[in-house]
Amino acid sequence: LRASAKDYNVDDFGAVADGTTINTLTIQYAIDQIHAQGGGRLVFPLGRYVSGTLHLRSNVTLHLEDGSILLGSTNPYDYDRMPGLNTAFLLAKDQENIGLTGLGTIDCRGREVAYRLVELIHKGLVEDKLGLDRPVEGLRPMIVYFRSCRNVKVEGIRLINSGSWVQTYDQCVGLHIDRIYVESNAYWNNDGLDVVDCENVTVTNSYFDAADDAICLKSHDPNFMCRNVLIRNNVARSGASGIKFGTVSRGGFVDIKILNNKVYDTYRSAVTFAAVDGATIENVLVDTLRAINTGNVIYLRIGDRWSSGKQPSMKNITIQHV
């Protein structure tokens, strides 16, 4: 992002930080105006700002000062559902130079949103596709879903209580995540971080506590890969796996470094690499991994689930100093 970018205070646009007022239109107007002026930071000072879905625009960073909380609405209808995009509190597609920074907190209040959806299922207003009184992932908002974006920076922020996966970056190029805190055990499918078919990624110095996989690389498109990824100096606790490739593994995972990470109190594996949908997993280094109280430490698997005839492969994998 440009060093000369201007700061704008969200209060100056009329946002009300009382923890009750829905500020969606006000905050979105501010984002759009900053984008139109060439970019800058939208600063949230101390306070509790409630909003539904916000669409981030190119050259705009949301900066939450220490003590500021951006709260997701508890009304499921306050979250956008658009073709080609998952439901999320913060959405972006085909944008560049965007960011989330600061020492504040984004709290999506996912448990409350999910329970409201269950109420709507009981009223016959929402279809229960699973038949389990458990709304499917697509109805429950993530905190972040960025698709096909370039130069994304997420630093210092606290992300808590997602209704689904916490944050998904899908086919993005240039993703920098550093010093973030993630705590999400509010409901089902609470992955701490999902990196899907992205290139040039760093995930460093961060903490993840998640009901599902903590740090998960996925490949949804057979024509794309996760490539050139560094995962370093992180701590993870998970109800599933700590650091994982391959919940979906159609394209591949190439040139991945996983250095000096700690995984603890994790039900499944500290590290899992799975090529079960035709993926290529190649040139992976795991160095200095500490696994404490995990179901097992290392799990590698090649299989044939949704491969459509494509042969999976796994080669040049180094795991050392565990």
Tab-separated table of C-alpha atoms in Angstrom:
chain	number	residue	atom	x	y	z
A	1	LEU	CA	0.000	0.000	0.000
A	2	ARG	CA	1.213	3.526	-0.703
A	3	ALA	CA	3.124	5.168	2.128
A	4	SER	CA	1.414	8.490	1.409
A	5	ALA	CA	-2.111	7.071	1.738
A	6	LYS	CA	-4.360	9.275	3.829
A	7	ASP	CA	-6.118	8.321	7.076
A	8	TYR	CA	-9.888	8.807	7.401
A	9	ASN	CA	-11.759	8.475	10.703
A	10	VAL	CA	-14.912	6.369	10.390
A	11	ASP	CA	-16.659	8.604	12.951
A	12	ASP	CA	-16.360	11.544	10.555
A	13	PHE	CA	-18.666	9.685	8.156
A	14	GLY	CA	-21.305	9.334	10.876
A	15	ALA	CA	-20.600	5.845	12.198
A	16	VAL	CA	-22.031	5.237	15.685
A	17	ALA	CA	-19.881	3.147	18.046
A	18	ASP	CA	-22.576	2.136	20.529
A	19	GLY	CA	-22.567	-1.617	19.907
A	20	THR	CA	-26.181	-1.502	18.680
A	21	THR	CA	-26.549	0.790	15.655
A	22	ILE	CA	-26.180	-1.006	12.301
A	23	ASN	CA	-23.502	0.970	10.418
A	24	THR	CA	-23.346	-1.054	7.197
A	25	LEU	CA	-24.326	1.719	4.785
A	26	THR	CA	-22.188	4.321	6.561
A	27	ILE	CA	-19.032	2.226	6.614
A	28	GLN	CA	-19.544	1.068	3.029
A	29	TYR	CA	-19.970	4.674	1.909
A	30	ALA	CA	-16.693	5.534	3.639
A	31	ILE	CA	-14.873	2.663	1.932
A	32	ASP	CA	-16.260	3.667	-1.464
A	33	GLN	CA	-15.308	7.322	-0.977
A	34	ILE	CA	-11.755	6.482	0.098
A	35	HIS	CA	-11.414	4.217	-2.935
A	36	ALA	CA	-12.704	7.012	-5.193
A	37	GLN	CA	-10.167	9.435	-3.699
A	38	GLY	CA	-7.286	7.125	-4.592
A	39	GLY	CA	-7.061	5.092	-1.417
A	40	GLY	CA	-6.137	5.313	2.238
A	41	ARG	CA	-6.871	3.877	5.671
A	42	LEU	CA	-10.327	3.872	7.227
A	43	VAL	CA	-9.522	4.154	10.941
A	44	PHE	CA	-11.809	2.785	13.652
A	45	PRO	CA	-11.080	4.428	17.031
A	46	LEU	CA	-12.118	3.037	20.415
A	47	GLY	CA	-15.716	1.789	20.269
A	48	ARG	CA	-18.050	-1.022	19.169
A	49	TYR	CA	-19.162	-0.714	15.536
A	50	VAL	CA	-21.881	-3.093	14.290
A	51	SER	CA	-22.228	-3.873	10.596
A	52	GLY	CA	-23.384	-6.376	8.036
A	53	THR	CA	-21.332	-7.342	4.972
A	54	LEU	CA	-18.724	-4.809	3.868
A	55	HIS	CA	-17.091	-4.876	0.416
A	56	LEU	CA	-13.446	-3.831	0.494
A	57	ARG	CA	-12.205	-1.789	-2.486
A	58	SER	CA	-8.767	-1.413	-4.052
A	59	ASN	CA	-6.224	0.694	-2.157
A	60	VAL	CA	-8.323	0.712	1.042
A	61	THR	CA	-7.188	-0.654	4.418
A	62	LEU	CA	-9.422	-1.050	7.443
A	63	HIS	CA	-7.332	-0.056	10.471
A	64	LEU	CA	-8.706	-0.906	13.914
A	65	GLU	CA	-7.047	0.919	16.776
A	66	ASP	CA	-6.476	-0.810	20.100
A	67	GLY	CA	-9.847	-1.129	21.848
A	68	SER	CA	-11.957	-0.852	18.722
A	69	ILE	CA	-14.287	-3.740	17.901
A	70	LEU	CA	-15.975	-4.305	14.553
A	71	LEU	CA	-18.999	-6.490	15.337
A	72	GLY	CA	-20.877	-8.580	12.828
A	73	SER	CA	-24.637	-8.256	12.861
A	74	THR	CA	-26.487	-11.187	14.444
A	75	ASN	CA	-29.152	-11.019	11.690
A	76	PRO	CA	-28.316	-13.551	8.938
A	77	TYR	CA	-30.042	-11.329	6.360
A	78	ASP	CA	-27.471	-8.586	6.915
A	79	TYR	CA	-24.864	-10.694	5.066
A	80	ASP	CA	-24.607	-10.621	1.265
A	81	ARG	CA	-24.850	-13.750	-0.827
A	82	MET	CA	-23.477	-13.104	-4.285
A	83	PRO	CA	-22.753	-15.462	-7.213
A	84	GLY	CA	-19.176	-16.686	-7.104
A	85	LEU	CA	-18.565	-15.413	-3.560
A	86	ASN	CA	-19.036	-17.081	-0.219
A	87	THR	CA	-21.058	-15.389	2.504
A	88	ALA	CA	-18.754	-13.256	4.631
A	89	PHE	CA	-18.556	-10.194	6.834
A	90	LEU	CA	-15.706	-8.738	4.720
A	91	LEU	CA	-15.842	-9.469	0.989
A	92	ALA	CA	-13.532	-8.558	-1.877
A	93	LYS	CA	-13.192	-9.788	-5.444
A	94	ASP	CA	-10.692	-8.639	-8.083
A	95	GLN	CA	-9.322	-5.892	-5.820
A	96	GLU	CA	-5.704	-4.944	-5.126
A	97	ASN	CA	-3.717	-3.312	-2.333
A	98	ILE	CA	-6.241	-4.044	0.400
A	99	GLY	CA	-5.671	-4.707	4.079
A	100	LEU	CA	-6.823	-5.270	7.644
A	101	THR	CA	-4.463	-3.847	10.244
A	102	GLY	CA	-4.250	-2.585	13.803
A	103	LEU	CA	-4.653	-3.976	17.314
A	104	GLY	CA	-8.454	-4.030	17.326
A	105	THR	CA	-10.876	-6.952	17.046
A	106	ILE	CA	-13.285	-8.229	14.411
A	107	ASP	CA	-15.963	-10.337	16.133
A	108	CYS	CA	-18.470	-11.932	13.760
A	109	ARG	CA	-20.627	-13.312	16.632
A	110	GLY	CA	-20.920	-16.526	14.637
A	111	ARG	CA	-22.667	-18.613	17.269
A	112	GLU	CA	-25.511	-16.104	17.512
A	113	VAL	CA	-25.855	-15.909	13.722
A	114	ALA	CA	-25.894	-19.715	13.433
A	115	TYR	CA	-28.549	-20.036	16.119
A	116	ARG	CA	-30.667	-17.412	14.357
A	117	LEU	CA	-30.386	-19.519	11.195
A	118	VAL	CA	-31.551	-22.583	13.135
A	119	GLU	CA	-34.601	-20.578	14.244
A	120	LEU	CA	-35.285	-19.699	10.607
A	121	ILE	CA	-34.994	-23.390	9.680
A	122	HIS	CA	-37.600	-24.250	12.319
A	123	LYS	CA	-39.891	-21.565	10.869
A	124	GLY	CA	-39.528	-23.047	7.382
A	125	LEU	CA	-37.821	-19.919	6.023
A	126	VAL	CA	-34.411	-21.542	5.432
A	127	GLU	CA	-33.824	-24.989	3.945
A	128	ASP	CA	-31.966	-27.462	6.160
A	129	LYS	CA	-29.988	-29.223	3.423
A	130	LEU	CA	-28.108	-31.433	5.866
A	131	GLY	CA	-31.231	-32.388	7.805
A	132	LEU	CA	-29.276	-32.000	11.027
A	133	ASP	CA	-30.528	-28.673	12.381
A	134	ARG	CA	-27.128	-27.424	11.266
A	135	PRO	CA	-27.113	-24.697	8.602
A	136	VAL	CA	-24.699	-25.443	5.758
A	137	GLU	CA	-21.450	-23.475	5.565
A	138	GLY	CA	-22.646	-21.295	2.690
A	139	LEU	CA	-25.393	-19.763	4.834
A	140	ARG	CA	-23.098	-18.901	7.735
A	141	PRO	CA	-20.797	-15.906	7.278
A	142	MET	CA	-17.045	-16.184	7.327
A	143	ILE	CA	-15.232	-13.157	8.690
A	144	VAL	CA	-13.120	-12.699	5.538
A	145	TYR	CA	-13.514	-13.984	1.991
A	146	PHE	CA	-11.188	-12.426	-0.613
A	147	ARG	CA	-11.224	-13.845	-4.145
A	148	SER	CA	-8.739	-13.113	-6.961
A	149	CYS	CA	-7.141	-10.194	-5.118
A	150	ARG	CA	-3.555	-8.944	-5.285
A	151	ASN	CA	-1.341	-7.540	-2.540
A	152	VAL	CA	-3.369	-8.344	0.566
A	153	LYS	CA	-2.023	-7.392	4.004
A	154	VAL	CA	-3.498	-8.666	7.292
A	155	GLU	CA	-1.485	-7.555	10.316
A	156	GLY	CA	-1.929	-7.374	14.067
A	157	ILE	CA	-5.687	-7.865	14.022
A	158	ARG	CA	-7.798	-10.164	16.244
A	159	LEU	CA	-10.352	-12.323	14.409
A	160	ILE	CA	-12.823	-14.142	16.656
A	161	ASN	CA	-16.112	-16.057	16.604
A	162	SER	CA	-16.694	-16.733	12.922
A	163	GLY	CA	-19.917	-18.355	11.798
A	164	SER	CA	-17.995	-20.632	9.434
A	165	TRP	CA	-14.380	-20.665	8.223
A	166	VAL	CA	-12.676	-17.648	9.738
A	167	GLN	CA	-10.814	-16.325	6.690
A	168	THR	CA	-10.490	-17.618	3.152
A	169	TYR	CA	-8.133	-16.202	0.526
A	170	ASP	CA	-8.991	-17.766	-2.831
A	171	GLN	CA	-6.733	-17.453	-5.908
A	172	CYS	CA	-5.002	-14.398	-4.450
A	173	VAL	CA	-1.456	-13.347	-5.350
A	174	GLY	CA	0.696	-11.650	-2.733
A	175	LEU	CA	-0.851	-12.452	0.661
A	176	HIS	CA	0.940	-11.253	3.802
A	177	ILE	CA	-0.399	-12.338	7.219
A	178	ASP	CA	1.593	-11.379	10.306
A	179	ARG	CA	1.013	-11.143	14.058
A	180	ILE	CA	-2.691	-11.931	13.967
A	181	TYR	CA	-4.700	-13.646	16.705
A	182	VAL	CA	-7.470	-16.054	15.720
A	183	GLU	CA	-9.905	-17.656	18.153
A	184	SER	CA	-12.895	-19.391	16.635
A	185	ASN	CA	-14.722	-22.210	18.377
A	186	ALA	CA	-18.215	-20.777	17.935
A	187	TYR	CA	-19.735	-23.415	15.633
A	188	TRP	CA	-18.966	-26.111	13.053
A	189	ASN	CA	-16.325	-25.695	10.318
A	190	ASN	CA	-14.364	-22.983	12.100
A	191	ASP	CA	-11.062	-23.294	10.184
A	192	GLY	CA	-8.627	-20.675	11.457
A	193	LEU	CA	-7.125	-19.876	8.036
A	194	ASP	CA	-7.841	-21.229	4.547
A	195	VAL	CA	-5.422	-20.431	1.725
A	196	VAL	CA	-6.917	-21.663	-1.549
A	197	ASP	CA	-4.858	-21.769	-4.759
A	198	CYS	CA	-2.834	-18.666	-3.767
A	199	GLU	CA	0.690	-17.658	-4.775
A	200	ASN	CA	3.394	-15.786	-2.853
A	201	VAL	CA	2.007	-16.171	0.663
A	202	THR	CA	3.543	-15.553	4.091
A	203	VAL	CA	1.860	-16.559	7.353
A	204	THR	CA	4.090	-15.550	10.260
A	205	ASN	CA	4.184	-14.879	13.999
A	206	SER	CA	0.486	-15.635	14.510
A	207	TYR	CA	-1.755	-17.611	16.872
A	208	PHE	CA	-4.651	-19.840	15.797
A	209	ASP	CA	-7.190	-21.551	18.072
A	210	ALA	CA	-9.847	-23.194	15.916
A	211	ALA	CA	-12.581	-25.794	16.224
A	212	ASP	CA	-11.563	-27.162	12.807
A	213	ASP	CA	-8.205	-27.108	10.980
A	214	ALA	CA	-6.021	-24.250	12.216
A	215	ILE	CA	-3.930	-23.445	9.103
A	216	CYS	CA	-5.259	-25.132	5.979
A	217	LEU	CA	-4.031	-24.947	2.387
A	218	LYS	CA	-6.579	-26.049	-0.212
A	219	SER	CA	-6.714	-26.393	-3.981
A	220	HIS	CA	-10.236	-26.155	-5.388
A	221	ASP	CA	-9.347	-25.704	-9.060
A	222	PRO	CA	-7.301	-28.305	-10.991
A	223	ASN	CA	-5.811	-25.438	-13.021
A	224	PHE	CA	-4.434	-23.589	-9.964
A	225	MET	CA	-2.039	-24.334	-7.106
A	226	CYS	CA	-0.879	-23.036	-3.776
A	227	ARG	CA	2.645	-21.975	-4.716
A	228	ASN	CA	5.515	-20.280	-2.883
A	229	VAL	CA	4.077	-20.319	0.650
A	230	LEU	CA	5.960	-19.620	3.901
A	231	ILE	CA	4.377	-20.640	7.237
A	232	ARG	CA	6.768	-19.588	10.021
A	233	ASN	CA	6.788	-18.933	13.767
A	234	ASN	CA	3.130	-19.721	14.399
A	235	VAL	CA	1.309	-21.432	17.265
A	236	ALA	CA	-1.800	-23.498	16.540
A	237	ARG	CA	-4.411	-25.422	18.502
A	238	SER	CA	-7.099	-27.298	16.627
A	239	GLY	CA	-10.084	-29.593	16.986
A	240	ALA	CA	-8.890	-31.230	13.763
A	241	SER	CA	-5.397	-30.782	12.248
A	242	GLY	CA	-2.819	-28.093	12.995
A	243	ILE	CA	-1.232	-27.426	9.586
A	244	LYS	CA	-2.918	-29.201	6.696
A	245	PHE	CA	-2.906	-29.516	2.908
A	246	GLY	CA	-5.740	-31.124	1.078
A	247	THR	CA	-9.239	-30.821	2.462
A	248	VAL	CA	-9.749	-30.271	-1.255
A	249	SER	CA	-6.677	-31.071	-3.343
A	250	ARG	CA	-7.421	-30.762	-7.064
A	251	GLY	CA	-4.484	-28.677	-8.347
A	252	GLY	CA	-1.567	-28.841	-5.975
A	253	PHE	CA	0.852	-27.465	-3.418
A	254	VAL	CA	4.350	-26.569	-4.622
A	255	ASP	CA	7.312	-24.830	-2.958
A	256	ILE	CA	6.009	-24.720	0.617
A	257	LYS	CA	8.129	-23.963	3.700
A	258	ILE	CA	6.811	-24.684	7.211
A	259	LEU	CA	9.397	-23.444	9.681
A	260	ASN	CA	9.543	-23.212	13.463
A	261	ASN	CA	5.882	-23.826	14.293
A	262	LYS	CA	4.196	-25.244	17.394
A	263	VAL	CA	0.987	-27.313	17.397
A	264	TYR	CA	-0.623	-28.330	20.684
A	265	ASP	CA	-3.820	-29.890	22.077
A	266	THR	CA	-4.880	-30.973	18.599
A	267	TYR	CA	-7.262	-33.871	17.980
A	268	ARG	CA	-5.872	-35.136	14.677
A	269	SER	CA	-2.435	-34.383	13.217
A	270	ALA	CA	0.175	-31.723	13.802
A	271	VAL	CA	0.855	-31.747	10.031
A	272	THR	CA	-1.255	-33.428	7.325
A	273	PHE	CA	-0.438	-33.583	3.613
A	274	ALA	CA	-3.161	-35.226	1.505
A	275	ALA	CA	-3.269	-35.562	-2.283
A	276	VAL	CA	-6.637	-37.269	-2.640
A	277	ASP	CA	-8.200	-35.337	-5.533
A	278	GLY	CA	-5.409	-35.531	-8.113
A	279	ALA	CA	-3.097	-32.919	-6.573
A	280	THR	CA	0.642	-32.525	-6.970
A	281	ILE	CA	2.485	-31.994	-3.674
A	282	GLU	CA	6.104	-31.108	-4.392
A	283	ASN	CA	9.077	-29.371	-2.770
A	284	VAL	CA	7.841	-29.123	0.808
A	285	LEU	CA	10.115	-28.442	3.776
A	286	VAL	CA	8.973	-28.891	7.377
A	287	ASP	CA	11.756	-27.816	9.725
A	288	THR	CA	11.544	-27.357	13.501
A	289	LEU	CA	8.055	-28.480	14.409
A	290	ARG	CA	6.974	-28.943	18.006
A	291	ALA	CA	3.914	-31.152	18.519
A	292	ILE	CA	2.420	-31.354	22.008
A	293	ASN	CA	-0.582	-33.557	22.817
A	294	THR	CA	-1.682	-34.265	19.246
A	295	GLY	CA	-3.567	-37.291	17.930
A	296	ASN	CA	-0.550	-38.038	15.777
A	297	VAL	CA	2.312	-35.928	14.480
A	298	ILE	CA	2.701	-36.578	10.748
A	299	TYR	CA	0.041	-37.865	8.347
A	300	LEU	CA	0.797	-38.223	4.609
A	301	ARG	CA	-1.705	-39.693	2.180
A	302	ILE	CA	-2.229	-40.215	-1.548
A	303	GLY	CA	-5.722	-41.303	-2.591
A	304	ASP	CA	-8.399	-41.148	-5.265
A	305	ARG	CA	-11.546	-39.345	-4.194
A	306	TRP	CA	-12.542	-36.650	-6.734
A	307	SER	CA	-9.545	-36.907	-9.062
A	308	SER	CA	-11.437	-37.489	-12.366
A	309	GLY	CA	-8.584	-39.695	-13.517
A	310	LYS	CA	-5.767	-37.279	-12.665
A	311	GLN	CA	-2.908	-39.078	-10.937
A	312	PRO	CA	-1.898	-37.600	-7.577
A	313	SER	CA	1.766	-37.299	-6.659
A	314	MET	CA	3.900	-36.420	-3.665
A	315	LYS	CA	7.640	-35.872	-3.983
A	316	ASN	CA	10.582	-34.000	-2.507
A	317	ILE	CA	9.073	-33.786	0.991
A	318	THR	CA	11.521	-33.085	3.840
A	319	ILE	CA	10.418	-33.262	7.488
A	320	GLN	CA	13.137	-32.678	10.061
A	321	HIS	CA	13.791	-31.476	13.606
A	322	VAL	CA	10.412	-32.570	14.941
